[in-house]
XYZ file of C-alpha atoms in Angstrom:
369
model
C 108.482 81.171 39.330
C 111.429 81.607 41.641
C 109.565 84.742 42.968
C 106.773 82.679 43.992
C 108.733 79.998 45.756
C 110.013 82.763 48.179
C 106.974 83.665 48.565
C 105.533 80.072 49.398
C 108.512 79.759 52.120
C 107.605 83.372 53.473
C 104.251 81.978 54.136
C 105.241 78.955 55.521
C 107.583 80.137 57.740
C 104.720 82.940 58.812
C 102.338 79.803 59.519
C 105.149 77.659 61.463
C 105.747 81.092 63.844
C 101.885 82.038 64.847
C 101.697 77.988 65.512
C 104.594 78.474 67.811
C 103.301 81.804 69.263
C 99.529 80.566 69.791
C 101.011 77.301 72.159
C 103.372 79.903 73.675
C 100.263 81.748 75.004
C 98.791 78.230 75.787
C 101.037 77.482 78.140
C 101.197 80.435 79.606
C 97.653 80.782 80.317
C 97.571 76.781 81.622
C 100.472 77.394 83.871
C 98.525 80.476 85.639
C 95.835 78.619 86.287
C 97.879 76.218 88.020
C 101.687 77.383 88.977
C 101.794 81.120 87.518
C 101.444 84.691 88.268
C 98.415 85.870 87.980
C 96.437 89.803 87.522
C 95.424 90.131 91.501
C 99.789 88.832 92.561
C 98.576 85.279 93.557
C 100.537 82.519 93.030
C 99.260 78.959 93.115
C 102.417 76.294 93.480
C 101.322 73.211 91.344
C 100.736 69.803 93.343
C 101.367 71.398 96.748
C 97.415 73.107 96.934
C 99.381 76.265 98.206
C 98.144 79.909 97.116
C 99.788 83.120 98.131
C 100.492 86.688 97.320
C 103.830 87.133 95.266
C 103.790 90.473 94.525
C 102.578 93.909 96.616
C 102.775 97.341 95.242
C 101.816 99.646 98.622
C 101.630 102.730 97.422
C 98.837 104.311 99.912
C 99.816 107.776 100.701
C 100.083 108.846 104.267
C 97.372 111.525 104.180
C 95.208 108.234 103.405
C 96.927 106.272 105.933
C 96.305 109.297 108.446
C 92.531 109.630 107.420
C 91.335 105.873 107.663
C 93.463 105.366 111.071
C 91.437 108.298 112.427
C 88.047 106.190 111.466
C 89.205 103.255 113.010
C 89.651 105.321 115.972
C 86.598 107.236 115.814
C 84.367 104.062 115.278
C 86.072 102.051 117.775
C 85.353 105.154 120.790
C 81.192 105.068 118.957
C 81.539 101.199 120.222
C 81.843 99.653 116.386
C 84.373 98.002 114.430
C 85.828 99.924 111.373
C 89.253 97.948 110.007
C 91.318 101.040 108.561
C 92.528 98.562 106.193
C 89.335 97.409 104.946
C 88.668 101.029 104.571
C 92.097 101.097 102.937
C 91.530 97.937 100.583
C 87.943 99.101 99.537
C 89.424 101.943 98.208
C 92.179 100.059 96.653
C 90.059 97.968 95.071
C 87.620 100.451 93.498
C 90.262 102.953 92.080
C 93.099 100.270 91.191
C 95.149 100.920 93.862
C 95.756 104.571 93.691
C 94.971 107.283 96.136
C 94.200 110.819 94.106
C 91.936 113.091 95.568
C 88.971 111.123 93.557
C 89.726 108.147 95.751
C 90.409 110.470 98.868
C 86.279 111.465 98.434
C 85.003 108.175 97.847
C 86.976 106.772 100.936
C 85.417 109.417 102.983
C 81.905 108.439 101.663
C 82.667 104.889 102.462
C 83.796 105.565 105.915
C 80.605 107.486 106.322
C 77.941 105.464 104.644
C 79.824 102.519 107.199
C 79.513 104.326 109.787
C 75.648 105.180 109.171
C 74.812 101.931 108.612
C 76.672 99.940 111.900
C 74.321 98.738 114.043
C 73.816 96.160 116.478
C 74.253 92.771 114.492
C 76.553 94.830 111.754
C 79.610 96.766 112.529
C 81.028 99.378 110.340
C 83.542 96.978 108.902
C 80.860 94.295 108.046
C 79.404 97.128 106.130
C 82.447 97.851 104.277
C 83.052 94.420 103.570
C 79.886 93.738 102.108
C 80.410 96.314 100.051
C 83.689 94.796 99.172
C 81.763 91.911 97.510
C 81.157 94.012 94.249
C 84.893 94.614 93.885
C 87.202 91.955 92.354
C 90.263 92.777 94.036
C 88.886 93.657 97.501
C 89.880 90.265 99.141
C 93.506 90.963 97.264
C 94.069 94.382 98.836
C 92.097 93.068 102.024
C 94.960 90.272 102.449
C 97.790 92.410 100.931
C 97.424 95.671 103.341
C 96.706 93.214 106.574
C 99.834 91.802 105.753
C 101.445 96.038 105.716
C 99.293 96.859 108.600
C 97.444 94.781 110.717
C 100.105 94.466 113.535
C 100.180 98.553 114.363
C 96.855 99.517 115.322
C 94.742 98.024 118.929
C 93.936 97.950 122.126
C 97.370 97.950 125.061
C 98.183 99.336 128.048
C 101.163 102.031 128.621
C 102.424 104.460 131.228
C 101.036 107.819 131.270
C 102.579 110.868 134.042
C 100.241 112.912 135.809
C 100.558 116.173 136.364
C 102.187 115.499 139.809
C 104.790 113.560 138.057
C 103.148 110.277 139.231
C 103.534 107.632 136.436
C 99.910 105.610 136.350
C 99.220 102.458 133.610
C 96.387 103.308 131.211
C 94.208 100.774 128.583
C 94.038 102.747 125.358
C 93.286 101.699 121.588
C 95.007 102.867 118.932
C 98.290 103.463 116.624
C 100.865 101.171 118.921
C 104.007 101.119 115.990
C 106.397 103.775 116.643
C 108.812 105.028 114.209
C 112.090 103.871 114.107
C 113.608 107.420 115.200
C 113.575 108.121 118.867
C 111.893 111.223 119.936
C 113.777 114.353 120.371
C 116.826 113.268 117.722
C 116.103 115.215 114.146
C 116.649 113.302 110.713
C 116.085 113.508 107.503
C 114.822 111.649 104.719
C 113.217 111.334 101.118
C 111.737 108.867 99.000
C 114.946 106.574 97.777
C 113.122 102.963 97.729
C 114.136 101.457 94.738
C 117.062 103.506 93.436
C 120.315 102.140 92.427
C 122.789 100.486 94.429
C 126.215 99.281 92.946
C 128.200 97.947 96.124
C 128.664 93.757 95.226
C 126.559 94.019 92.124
C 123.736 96.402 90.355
C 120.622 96.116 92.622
C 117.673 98.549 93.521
C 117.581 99.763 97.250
C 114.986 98.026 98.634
C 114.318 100.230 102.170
C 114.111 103.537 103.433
C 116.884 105.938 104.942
C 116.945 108.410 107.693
C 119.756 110.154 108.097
C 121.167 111.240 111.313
C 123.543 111.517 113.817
C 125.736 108.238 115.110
C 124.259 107.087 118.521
C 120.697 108.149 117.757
C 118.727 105.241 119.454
C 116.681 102.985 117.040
C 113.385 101.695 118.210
C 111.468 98.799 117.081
C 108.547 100.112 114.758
C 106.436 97.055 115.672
C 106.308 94.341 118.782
C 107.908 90.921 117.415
C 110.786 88.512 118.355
C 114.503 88.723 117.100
C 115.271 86.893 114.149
C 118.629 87.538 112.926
C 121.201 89.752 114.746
C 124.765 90.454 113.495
C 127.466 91.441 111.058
C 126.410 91.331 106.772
C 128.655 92.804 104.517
C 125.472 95.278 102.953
C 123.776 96.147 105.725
C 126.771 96.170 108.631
C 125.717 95.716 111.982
C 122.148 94.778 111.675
C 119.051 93.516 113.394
C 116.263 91.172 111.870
C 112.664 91.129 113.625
C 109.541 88.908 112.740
C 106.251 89.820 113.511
C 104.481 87.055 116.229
C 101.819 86.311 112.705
C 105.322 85.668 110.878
C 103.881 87.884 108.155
C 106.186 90.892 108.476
C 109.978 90.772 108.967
C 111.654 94.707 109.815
C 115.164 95.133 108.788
C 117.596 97.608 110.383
C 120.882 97.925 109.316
C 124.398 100.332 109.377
C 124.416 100.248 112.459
C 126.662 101.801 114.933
C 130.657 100.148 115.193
C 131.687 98.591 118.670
C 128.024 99.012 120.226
C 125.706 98.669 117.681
C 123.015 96.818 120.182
C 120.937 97.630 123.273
C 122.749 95.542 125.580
C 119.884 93.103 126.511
C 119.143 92.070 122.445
C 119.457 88.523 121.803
C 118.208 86.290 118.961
C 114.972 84.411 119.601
C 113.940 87.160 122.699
C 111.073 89.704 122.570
C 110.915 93.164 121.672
C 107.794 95.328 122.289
C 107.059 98.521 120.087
C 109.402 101.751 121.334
C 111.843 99.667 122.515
C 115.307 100.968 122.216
C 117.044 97.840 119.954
C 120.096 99.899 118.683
C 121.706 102.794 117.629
C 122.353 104.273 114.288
C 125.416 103.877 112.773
C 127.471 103.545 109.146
C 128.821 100.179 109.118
C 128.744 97.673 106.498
C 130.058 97.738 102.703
C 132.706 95.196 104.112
C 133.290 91.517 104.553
C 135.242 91.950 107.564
C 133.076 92.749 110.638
C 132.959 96.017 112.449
C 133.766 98.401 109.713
C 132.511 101.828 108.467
C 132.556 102.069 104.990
C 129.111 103.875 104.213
C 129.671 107.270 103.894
C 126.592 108.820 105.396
C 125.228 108.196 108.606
C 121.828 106.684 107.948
C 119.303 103.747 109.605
C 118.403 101.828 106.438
C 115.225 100.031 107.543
C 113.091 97.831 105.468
C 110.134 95.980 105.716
C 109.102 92.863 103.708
C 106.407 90.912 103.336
C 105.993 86.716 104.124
C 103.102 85.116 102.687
C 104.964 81.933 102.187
C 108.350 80.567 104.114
C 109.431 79.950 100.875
C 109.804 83.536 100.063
C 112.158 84.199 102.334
C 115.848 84.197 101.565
C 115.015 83.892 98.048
C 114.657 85.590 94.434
C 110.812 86.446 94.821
C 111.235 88.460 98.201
C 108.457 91.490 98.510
C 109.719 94.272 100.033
C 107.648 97.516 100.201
C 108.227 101.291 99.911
C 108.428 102.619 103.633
C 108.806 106.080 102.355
C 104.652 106.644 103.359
C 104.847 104.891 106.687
C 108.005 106.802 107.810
C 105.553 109.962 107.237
C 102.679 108.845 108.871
C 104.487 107.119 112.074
C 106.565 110.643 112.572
C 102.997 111.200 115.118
C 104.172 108.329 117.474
C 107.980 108.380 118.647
C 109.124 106.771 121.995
C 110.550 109.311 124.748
C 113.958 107.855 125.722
C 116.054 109.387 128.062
C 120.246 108.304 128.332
C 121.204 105.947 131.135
C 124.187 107.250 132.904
C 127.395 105.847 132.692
C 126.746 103.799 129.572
C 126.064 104.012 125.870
C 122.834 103.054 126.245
C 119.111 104.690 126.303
C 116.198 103.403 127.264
C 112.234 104.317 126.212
C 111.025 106.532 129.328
C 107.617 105.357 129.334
C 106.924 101.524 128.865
C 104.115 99.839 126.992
C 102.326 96.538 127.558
C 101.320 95.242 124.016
C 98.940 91.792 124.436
C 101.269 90.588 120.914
C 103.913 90.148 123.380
C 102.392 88.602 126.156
C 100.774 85.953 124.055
C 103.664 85.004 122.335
C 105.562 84.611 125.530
C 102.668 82.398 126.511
C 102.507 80.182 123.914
C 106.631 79.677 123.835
C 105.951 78.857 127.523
C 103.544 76.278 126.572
C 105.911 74.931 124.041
C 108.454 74.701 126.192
C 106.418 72.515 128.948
C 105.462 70.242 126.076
């Protein structure tokens, strides 16, 4: 008898949990369709009507990256559109976000088969995108690698020398991010996004470094305005830039003690791709300002993403491996050459990148008003 009275608690106690467990999932799957996380790294915020990416895992290789900006190149010299990151998301979308040699195939085919079927009402990205419409996370990967990429590739102007030295402007389309390395000064790097960090408290690294030598000028990898610029105990002497959509904010930091700057940064002012904006360094680790306390030279420079205002500054920050773009922006460095008498250097051949001027038009405006 006393056997079965255990037994009749057991069961009881069995029944009371799986009640508990099936409301548990309830709620979870009511609060995704209204405040929570769900599969495709949307978020919906409950009574505000807002809906934005929380979450992106870029892990597209650089051979990729390589491949579909040659496309976009090719298609855009055969007088037709073709987005390398609707090439890119397509992809995505159709082999879960990775990039084996599988996916490498199929993106060629899709490039192709765009390509083929651009006309005069279509272009080669309409194709691609109606293609898209099959593919459940297409507009996800669409939205999620335009928020990565969409500010490095189009049409400027820059400076090109003739053969007689003459220096002559020149309209051209294509890759106008630069990486953050001047050309001519050697580093070297590796894939370290995401390992551990213990300086302040347990955290995973959340950029990319390239080691080098102190002084090497740092170039802005992408046109955009000065956000934050100053001392933080992690990253040292460091400079904060926003892309003009507000989508993209770059991050470099240790940089170098007692002239960390180009002498003409300020906060709130312009900086156009290949711009010298610092120099590389191996301050920070310190509350007190100006010290070096990281033992190798390095840039640290990150690169997170902004789908909301609310992400910023906070605990749901998305930050992406740079490891890939590094790689594939090693094609475009900006000439610099030293300017006498100072600690300075400046990009030899300038660029005009319509980002800029349009921002500096519509502050203008802002300003009148």
């Amino acid at each position: 008898m006393r056997f079965g009275k255990y037994q009749a608690a057991i069961l009881i106690e069995l029944l009371l949990i799986l009640i508990l467990v099936s409301g548990l999932f309830l709620d979870r799957e009511q609060s995704e369709t209204v405040s929570g996380t769900v599969l495709n790294g949307r978020q919906n915020t409950a009574g505000e009507g807002q809906d934005y990416i929380k979450w992106v895992d870029f892990t597209v290789p650089c051979e990729a990256l390589d491949f579909a900006y040659e496309q976009d190149v090719k298609a855009y010299e055969a007088g037709t559109r073709l987005d390398w990151v609707c090439l890119l998301a397509h992809t995505a979308a159709k082999w879960g976000g990775q990039f084996d040699s599988r996916a490498m195939e199929e993106m060629k085919k899709t490039a192709a088969a765009a390509l083929e079927g651009a006309d005069e009402a279509r272009t080669a990205t309409d194709v691609i995108d109606e293609a898209g419409e099959d593919l459940k996370y297409y507009p996800y990967y669409k939205e999620a690698y335009g928020a990565v990429l969409s500010g490095m590739v189009g049409e400027y102007e820059r400076q090109q020398e003739q053969e007689d030295g003459a220096v002559v402007w020149e309209k051209v389309y294509g890759l106008k991010a630069y990486s953050p390395i001047a050309k001519g000064f050697d580093y070297s790097d590796y894939d370290d996004f995401g390992a551990a960090r213990s300086y302040g408290y347990s955290r995973p690294h959340l950029g990319h470094d390239m080691m080098g030598q102190v002084g090497t000028p740092i170039v802005a990898v992408e046109s955009g305005y000065v956000e934050v610029l100053g001392w933080n105990q992690y990253g040292g002497w460091r400079i904060g830039i926003r892309s003009f959509d507000g989508k993209r904010y770059y991050y470099y930091a240790h940089l170098r003690q007692n002239y960390p700057y180009q002498s003409d940064l300020k906060e709130g002012g312009a900086v156009t791709a290949g711009q010298v904006i610092g120099y590389m360094g191996h301050t920070g680790y310190s509350t007190t300002e100006n010290v070096n306390n990281i033992k190798t030279t390095h840039l640290h420079w990150g690169l997170e993403l902004i789908f909301d205002e609310s992400q910023k500054e906070s605990d749901n920050e998305i930050w992406i491996d740079c490891y890939q773009l590094s790689r594939f922006l090693r094609k475009h460095r900006s000439a610099v050459a030293k300017v006498e008498g100072t600690k300075e250097w400046r990009r030899v051949l300038e660029m005009r990148d319509p980002a800029v001027e349009g921002w500096e038009k519509e502050k203008g405006a802002g300003t009148e008003e």
